[in-house]
Coordinates of C-alpha atoms (C1' of nucleotides) in Angstrom, one line a residue:
Chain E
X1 CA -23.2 14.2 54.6
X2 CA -22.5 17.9 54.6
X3 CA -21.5 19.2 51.3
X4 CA -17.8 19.3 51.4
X5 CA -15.0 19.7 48.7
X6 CA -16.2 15.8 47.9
X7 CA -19.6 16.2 46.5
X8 CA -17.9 19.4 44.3
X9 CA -15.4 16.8 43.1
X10 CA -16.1 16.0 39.2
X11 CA -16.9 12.4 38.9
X12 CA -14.1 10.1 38.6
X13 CA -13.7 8.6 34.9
X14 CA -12.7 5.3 34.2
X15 CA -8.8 6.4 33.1
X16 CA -8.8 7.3 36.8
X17 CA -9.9 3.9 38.3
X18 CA -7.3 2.3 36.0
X19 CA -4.7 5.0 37.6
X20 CA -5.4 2.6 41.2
X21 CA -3.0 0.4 41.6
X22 CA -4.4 -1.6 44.9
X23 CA -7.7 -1.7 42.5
X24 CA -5.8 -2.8 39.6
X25 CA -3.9 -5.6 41.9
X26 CA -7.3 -6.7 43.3
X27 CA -8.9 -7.3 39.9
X28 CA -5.7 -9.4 38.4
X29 CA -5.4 -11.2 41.7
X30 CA -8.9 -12.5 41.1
X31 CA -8.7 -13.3 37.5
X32 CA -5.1 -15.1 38.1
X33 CA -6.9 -17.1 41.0
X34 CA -9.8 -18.1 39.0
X35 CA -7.2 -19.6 36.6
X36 CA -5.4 -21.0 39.1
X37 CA -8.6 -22.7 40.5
X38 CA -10.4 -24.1 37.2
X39 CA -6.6 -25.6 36.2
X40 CA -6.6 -27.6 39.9
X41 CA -10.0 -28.3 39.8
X42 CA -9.0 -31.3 38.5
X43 CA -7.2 -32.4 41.1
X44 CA -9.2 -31.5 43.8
X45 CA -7.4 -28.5 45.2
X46 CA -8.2 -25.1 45.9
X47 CA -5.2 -22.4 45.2
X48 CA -4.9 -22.5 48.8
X49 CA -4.4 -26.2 49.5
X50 CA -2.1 -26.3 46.3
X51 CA 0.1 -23.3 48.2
X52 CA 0.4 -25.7 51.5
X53 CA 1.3 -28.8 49.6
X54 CA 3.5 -26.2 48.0
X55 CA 5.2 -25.2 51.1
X56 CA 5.3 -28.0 53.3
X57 CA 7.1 -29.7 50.5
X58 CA 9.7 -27.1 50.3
X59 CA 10.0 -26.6 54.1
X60 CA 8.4 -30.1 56.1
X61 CA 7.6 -28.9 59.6
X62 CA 5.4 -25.7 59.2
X63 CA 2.4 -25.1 61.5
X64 CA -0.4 -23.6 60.9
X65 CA 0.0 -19.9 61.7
X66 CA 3.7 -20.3 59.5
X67 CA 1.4 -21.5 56.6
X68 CA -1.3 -18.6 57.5
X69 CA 1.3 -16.1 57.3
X70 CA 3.1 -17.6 54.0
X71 CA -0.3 -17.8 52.0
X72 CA -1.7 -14.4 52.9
X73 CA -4.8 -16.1 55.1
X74 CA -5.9 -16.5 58.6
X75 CA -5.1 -19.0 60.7
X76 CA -8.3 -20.2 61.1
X77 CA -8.5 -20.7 57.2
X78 CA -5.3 -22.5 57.4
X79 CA -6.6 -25.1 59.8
X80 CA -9.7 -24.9 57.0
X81 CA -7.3 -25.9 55.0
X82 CA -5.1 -28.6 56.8
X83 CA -8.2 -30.6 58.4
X84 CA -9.4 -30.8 54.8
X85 CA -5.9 -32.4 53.4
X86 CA -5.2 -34.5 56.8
X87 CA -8.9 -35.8 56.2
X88 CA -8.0 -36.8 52.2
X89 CA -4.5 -38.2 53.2
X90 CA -2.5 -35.5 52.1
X91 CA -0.2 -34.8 55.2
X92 CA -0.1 -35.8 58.4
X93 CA 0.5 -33.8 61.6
X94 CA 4.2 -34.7 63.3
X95 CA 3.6 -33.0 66.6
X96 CA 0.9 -33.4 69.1
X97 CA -2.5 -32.2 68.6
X98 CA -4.6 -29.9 70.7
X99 CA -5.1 -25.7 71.5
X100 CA -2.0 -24.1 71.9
X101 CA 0.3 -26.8 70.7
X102 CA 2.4 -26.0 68.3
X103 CA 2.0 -28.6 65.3
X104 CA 4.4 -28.9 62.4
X105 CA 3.0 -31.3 59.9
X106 CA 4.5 -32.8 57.0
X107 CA 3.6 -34.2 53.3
X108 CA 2.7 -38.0 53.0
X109 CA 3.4 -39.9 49.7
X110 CA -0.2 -39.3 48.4
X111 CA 1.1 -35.3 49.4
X112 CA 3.9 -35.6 47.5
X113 CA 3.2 -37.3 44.7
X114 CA -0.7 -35.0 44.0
X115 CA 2.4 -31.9 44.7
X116 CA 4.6 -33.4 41.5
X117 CA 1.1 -34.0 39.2
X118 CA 0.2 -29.9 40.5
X119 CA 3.6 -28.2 40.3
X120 CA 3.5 -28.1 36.4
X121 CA -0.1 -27.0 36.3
X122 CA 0.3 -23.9 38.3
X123 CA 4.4 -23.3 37.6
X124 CA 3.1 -23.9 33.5
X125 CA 0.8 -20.7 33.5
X126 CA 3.8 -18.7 32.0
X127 CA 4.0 -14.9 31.0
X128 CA 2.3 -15.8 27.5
X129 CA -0.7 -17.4 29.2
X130 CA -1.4 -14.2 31.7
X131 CA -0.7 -11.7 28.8
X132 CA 2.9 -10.8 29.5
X133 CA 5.9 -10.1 27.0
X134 CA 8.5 -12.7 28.0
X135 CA 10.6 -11.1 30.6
X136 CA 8.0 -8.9 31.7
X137 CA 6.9 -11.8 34.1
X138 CA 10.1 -11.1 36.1
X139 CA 9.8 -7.4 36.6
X140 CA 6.4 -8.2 37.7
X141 CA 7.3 -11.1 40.3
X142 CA 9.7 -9.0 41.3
X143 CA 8.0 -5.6 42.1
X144 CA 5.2 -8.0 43.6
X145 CA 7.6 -10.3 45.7
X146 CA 8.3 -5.8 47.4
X147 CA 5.1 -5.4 48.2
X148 CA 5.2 -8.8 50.2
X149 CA 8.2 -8.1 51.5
X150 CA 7.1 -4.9 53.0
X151 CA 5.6 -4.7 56.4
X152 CA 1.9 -5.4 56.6
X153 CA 0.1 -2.1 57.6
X154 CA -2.2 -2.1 60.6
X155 CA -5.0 -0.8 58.4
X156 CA -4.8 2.6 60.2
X157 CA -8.9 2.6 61.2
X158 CA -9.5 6.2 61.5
X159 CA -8.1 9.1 62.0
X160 CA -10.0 10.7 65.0
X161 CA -8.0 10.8 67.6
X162 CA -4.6 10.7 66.2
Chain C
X1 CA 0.2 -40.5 33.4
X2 CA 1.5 -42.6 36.4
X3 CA 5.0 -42.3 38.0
X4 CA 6.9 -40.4 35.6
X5 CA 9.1 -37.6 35.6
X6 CA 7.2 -35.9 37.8
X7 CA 7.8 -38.0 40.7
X8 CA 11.2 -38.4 39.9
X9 CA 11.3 -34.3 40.8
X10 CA 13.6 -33.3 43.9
X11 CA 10.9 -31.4 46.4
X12 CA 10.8 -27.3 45.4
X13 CA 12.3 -25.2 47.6
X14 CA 10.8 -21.8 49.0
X15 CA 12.8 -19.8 45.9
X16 CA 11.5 -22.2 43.8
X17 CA 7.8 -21.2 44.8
X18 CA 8.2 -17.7 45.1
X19 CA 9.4 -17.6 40.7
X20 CA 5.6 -18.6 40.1
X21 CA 4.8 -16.0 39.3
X22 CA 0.8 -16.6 39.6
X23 CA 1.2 -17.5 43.1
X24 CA 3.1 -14.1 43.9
X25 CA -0.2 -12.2 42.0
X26 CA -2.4 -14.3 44.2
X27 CA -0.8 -13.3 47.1
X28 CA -0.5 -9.8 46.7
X29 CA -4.1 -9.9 45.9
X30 CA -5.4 -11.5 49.2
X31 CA -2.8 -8.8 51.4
X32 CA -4.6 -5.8 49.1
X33 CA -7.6 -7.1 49.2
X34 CA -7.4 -7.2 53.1
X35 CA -6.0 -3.4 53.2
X36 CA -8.7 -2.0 50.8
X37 CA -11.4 -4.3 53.4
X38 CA -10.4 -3.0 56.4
X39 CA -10.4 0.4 55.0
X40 CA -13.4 0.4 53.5
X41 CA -15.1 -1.4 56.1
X42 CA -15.9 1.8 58.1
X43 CA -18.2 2.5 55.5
X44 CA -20.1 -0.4 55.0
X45 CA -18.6 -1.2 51.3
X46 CA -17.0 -4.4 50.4
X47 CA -14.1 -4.2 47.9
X48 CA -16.5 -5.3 45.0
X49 CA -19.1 -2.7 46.3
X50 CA -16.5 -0.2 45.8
X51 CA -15.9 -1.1 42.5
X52 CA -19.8 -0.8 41.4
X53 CA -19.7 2.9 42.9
X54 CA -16.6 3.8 41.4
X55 CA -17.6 1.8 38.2
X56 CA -21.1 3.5 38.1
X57 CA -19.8 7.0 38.9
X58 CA -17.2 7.0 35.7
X59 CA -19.9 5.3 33.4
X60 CA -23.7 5.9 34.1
X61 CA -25.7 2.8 32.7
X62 CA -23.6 -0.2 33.1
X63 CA -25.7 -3.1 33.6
X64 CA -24.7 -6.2 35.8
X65 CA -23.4 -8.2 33.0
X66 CA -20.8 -5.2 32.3
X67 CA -19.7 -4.8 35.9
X68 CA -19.4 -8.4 36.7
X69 CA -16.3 -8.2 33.1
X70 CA -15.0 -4.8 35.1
X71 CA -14.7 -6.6 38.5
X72 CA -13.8 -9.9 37.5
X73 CA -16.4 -11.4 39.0
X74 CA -19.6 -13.5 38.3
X75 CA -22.7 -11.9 36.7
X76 CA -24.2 -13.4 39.6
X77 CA -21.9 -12.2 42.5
X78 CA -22.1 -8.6 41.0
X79 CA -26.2 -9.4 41.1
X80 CA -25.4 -10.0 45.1
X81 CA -23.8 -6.8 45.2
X82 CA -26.0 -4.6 43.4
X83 CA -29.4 -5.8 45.3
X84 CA -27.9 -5.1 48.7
X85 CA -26.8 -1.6 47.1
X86 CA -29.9 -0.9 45.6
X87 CA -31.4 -2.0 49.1
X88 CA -29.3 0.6 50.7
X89 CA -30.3 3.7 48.4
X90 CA -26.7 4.0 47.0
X91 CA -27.9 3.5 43.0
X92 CA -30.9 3.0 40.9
X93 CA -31.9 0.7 38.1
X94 CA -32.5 3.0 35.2
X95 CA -33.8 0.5 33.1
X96 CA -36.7 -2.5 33.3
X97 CA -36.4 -4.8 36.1
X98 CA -36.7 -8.8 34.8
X99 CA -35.1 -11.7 33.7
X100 CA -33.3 -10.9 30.5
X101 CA -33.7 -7.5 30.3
X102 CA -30.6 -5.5 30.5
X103 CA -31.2 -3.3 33.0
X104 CA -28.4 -0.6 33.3
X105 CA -28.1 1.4 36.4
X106 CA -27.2 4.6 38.3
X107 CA -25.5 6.3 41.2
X108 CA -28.3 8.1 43.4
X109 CA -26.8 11.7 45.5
X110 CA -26.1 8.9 48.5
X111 CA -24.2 6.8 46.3
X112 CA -22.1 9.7 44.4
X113 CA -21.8 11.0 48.4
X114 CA -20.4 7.8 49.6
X115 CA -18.1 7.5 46.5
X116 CA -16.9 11.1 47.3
X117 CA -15.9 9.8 50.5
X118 CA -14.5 5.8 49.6
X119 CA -12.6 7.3 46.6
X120 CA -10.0 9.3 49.1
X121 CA -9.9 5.8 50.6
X122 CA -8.9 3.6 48.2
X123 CA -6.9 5.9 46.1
X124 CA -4.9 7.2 48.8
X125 CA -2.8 3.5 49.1
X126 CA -0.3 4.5 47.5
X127 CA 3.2 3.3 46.5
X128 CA 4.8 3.9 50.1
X129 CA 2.0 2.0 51.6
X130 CA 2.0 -1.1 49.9
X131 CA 6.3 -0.8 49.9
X132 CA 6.9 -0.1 46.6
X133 CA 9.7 2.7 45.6
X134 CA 8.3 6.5 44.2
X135 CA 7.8 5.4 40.4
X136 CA 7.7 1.4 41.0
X137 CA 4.1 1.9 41.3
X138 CA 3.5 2.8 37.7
X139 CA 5.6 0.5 36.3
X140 CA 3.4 -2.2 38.3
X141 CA 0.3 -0.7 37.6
X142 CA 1.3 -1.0 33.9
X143 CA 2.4 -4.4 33.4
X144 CA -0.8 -5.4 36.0
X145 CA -2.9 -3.7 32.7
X146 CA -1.4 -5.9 30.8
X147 CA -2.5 -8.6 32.0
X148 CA -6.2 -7.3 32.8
X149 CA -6.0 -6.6 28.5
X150 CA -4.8 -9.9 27.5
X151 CA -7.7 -12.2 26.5
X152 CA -9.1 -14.5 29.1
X153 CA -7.8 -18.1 28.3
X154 CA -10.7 -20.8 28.2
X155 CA -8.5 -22.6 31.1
X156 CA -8.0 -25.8 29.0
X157 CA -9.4 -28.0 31.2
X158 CA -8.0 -30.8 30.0
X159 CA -5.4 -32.2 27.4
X160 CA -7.0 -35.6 26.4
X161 CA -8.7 -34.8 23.3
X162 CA -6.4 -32.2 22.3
Chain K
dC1 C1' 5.1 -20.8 93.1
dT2 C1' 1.8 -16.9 90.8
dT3 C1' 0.8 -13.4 87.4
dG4 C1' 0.9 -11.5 82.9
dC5 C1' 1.3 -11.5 78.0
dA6 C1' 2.1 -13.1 73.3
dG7 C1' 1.5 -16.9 70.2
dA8 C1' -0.9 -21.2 68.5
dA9 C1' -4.8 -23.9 67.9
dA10 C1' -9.8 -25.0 68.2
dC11 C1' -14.8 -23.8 67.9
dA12 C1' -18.9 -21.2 66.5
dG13 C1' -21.2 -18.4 63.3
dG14 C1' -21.4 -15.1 59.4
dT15 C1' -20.8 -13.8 54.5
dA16 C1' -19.3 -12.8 50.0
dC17 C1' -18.1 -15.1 46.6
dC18 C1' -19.0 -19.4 43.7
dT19 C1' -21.6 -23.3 40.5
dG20 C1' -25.7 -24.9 38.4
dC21 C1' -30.0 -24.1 36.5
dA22 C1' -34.2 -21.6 34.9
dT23 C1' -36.3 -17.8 32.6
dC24 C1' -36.5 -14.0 29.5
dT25 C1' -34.7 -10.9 25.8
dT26 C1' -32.4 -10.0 21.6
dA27 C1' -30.4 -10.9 17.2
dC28 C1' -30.1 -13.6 13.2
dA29 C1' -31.6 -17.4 9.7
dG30 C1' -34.9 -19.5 7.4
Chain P
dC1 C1' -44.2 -16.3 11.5
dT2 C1' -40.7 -20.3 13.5
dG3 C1' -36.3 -21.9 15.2
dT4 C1' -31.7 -21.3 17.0
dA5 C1' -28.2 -19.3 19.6
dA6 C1' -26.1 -16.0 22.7
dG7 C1' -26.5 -12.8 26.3
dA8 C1' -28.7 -10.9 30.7
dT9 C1' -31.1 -11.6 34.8
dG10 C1' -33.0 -14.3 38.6
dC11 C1' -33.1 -18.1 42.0
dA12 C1' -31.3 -22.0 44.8
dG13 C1' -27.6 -24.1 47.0
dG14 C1' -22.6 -24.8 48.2
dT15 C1' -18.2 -23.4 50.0
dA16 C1' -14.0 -21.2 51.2
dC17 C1' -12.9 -17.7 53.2
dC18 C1' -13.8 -14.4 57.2
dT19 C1' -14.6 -12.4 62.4
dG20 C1' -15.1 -13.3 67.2
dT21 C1' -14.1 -16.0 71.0
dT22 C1' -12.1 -19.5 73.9
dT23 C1' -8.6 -22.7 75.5
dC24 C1' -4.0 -24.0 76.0
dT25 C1' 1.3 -23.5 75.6
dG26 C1' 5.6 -21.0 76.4
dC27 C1' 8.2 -17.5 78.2
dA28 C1' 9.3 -13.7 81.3
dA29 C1' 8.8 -11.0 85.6
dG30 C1' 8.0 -10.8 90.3

DNA sequence: CTTGCAGAAACAGGTACCTGCATCTTACAG
DNA sequence: CTGTAAGATGCAGGTACCTGTTTCTGCAAG
């Protein structure tokens, strides 16, 4: 810990840590998800397990690592995931089973019909009910729908030997 | 509430889940969340341990209670955080230790050190990094504040006894 | 055929959050 | 003083993610 330019840096004030935006998105993303969670609650599902009913209802056929990448989680918690809701009746695997096989699966009728009761919960937390003036909820899906859009960084580790 | 409208609903499609615009914040939170872990993780500091040094740098005395409302986390999850930084000689309690007692804390020279360094890190994720156009980030850092400011609705767990 | 490599899935173990509850302080009303 | 309520901290236990590793498939080159 030598005594570089960074210990001579004033402290930071709040105003700055507002002024983050990855800190600001972090924060929201966990207040939005805490919503998300207590309104499913309900109905048994985590904001994860809603998203896969979520997608394999739009697109029936998905594997795991498709539903990994599409929710922003590993594979391994997609598997998490899909045991959890093959287990409860949710879905139902429509290729073969086993390591390395890819497996698309697909929504049963208990899937489909717990995805029509869950839709409106998660679809019915509109702009007023995060905060938003009506149209702002657009700009914002929209500037957010960039950023997942973009290519995911490798993280960059350090910069020794660059 | 048995098979009404809501079965009778064609299956969304992928457009229809990408205009929720909760599921887009979640999302975005979990690939951020990931960037500012990996980053971080070289020196030893979670995301939430980040925010309790750059919290605690910007305003000297928060107590748990405080930082838990900042982060957006549990009272009890910002406990978990503080202990293990306490542990590690990166702040201090300033105040009496004790069930009930608000006990606000600060950084110590190893904590304001380590913020001098994780500050750089965090901060320097900037628009290009996470996609966004020069000047988008602003606007999304904005309307993200927005949110963070609106009051936190009580989640309405259920509409029975309305 | 064999070899090599990327991708998908399964398994094991770790951890950073969470919920639920208990305890204590503080503020306010009587 | 007593009683009530809200807020803060502490403790116990659960869980939904994570990392690390292994096993298998699929494809391409030799």
């Amino acid at each position: 810990m030598p005594d570089s330019a960074f210990d001579r840096r004033p402290a930071p004030s709040e105003g700055d840590i507002d002024d983050i935006l990855v800190w600001t998105v972090i924060r929201v993303g966990r207040r939005v998800e805490r919503m998300v969670t207590d309104r499913l609650a309900g109905h048994g599902l985590t904001p994860v397990q809603f998203g896969v009913l979520a997608y394999l209802g739009a697109r029936p056929g998905m594997n795991q690592s498709e539903l990994a990448r599409a929710l922003q989680i590993r594979p391994q918690s997609a598997r998490d995931a899909v045991t959890a809701m093959i287990d409860r009746g949710l879905l139902h695997r429509t290729g073969p089973e086993g390591r390395g096989r890819r497996s698309g699966m697909q929504l049963t009728d208990a899937g489909h019909a717990l995805l029509g009761l869950a839709w409106p919960v998660v679809a019915g937390i509109d702009a007023q009910a995060v905060g938003l003036a009506p149209g702002d909820d657009v700009t914002l899906n929209r500037l957010l729908h960039t950023v997942l859009d973009a290519p995911a960084q490798p993280s960059r580790p350090a910069p020794t030997a660059g």
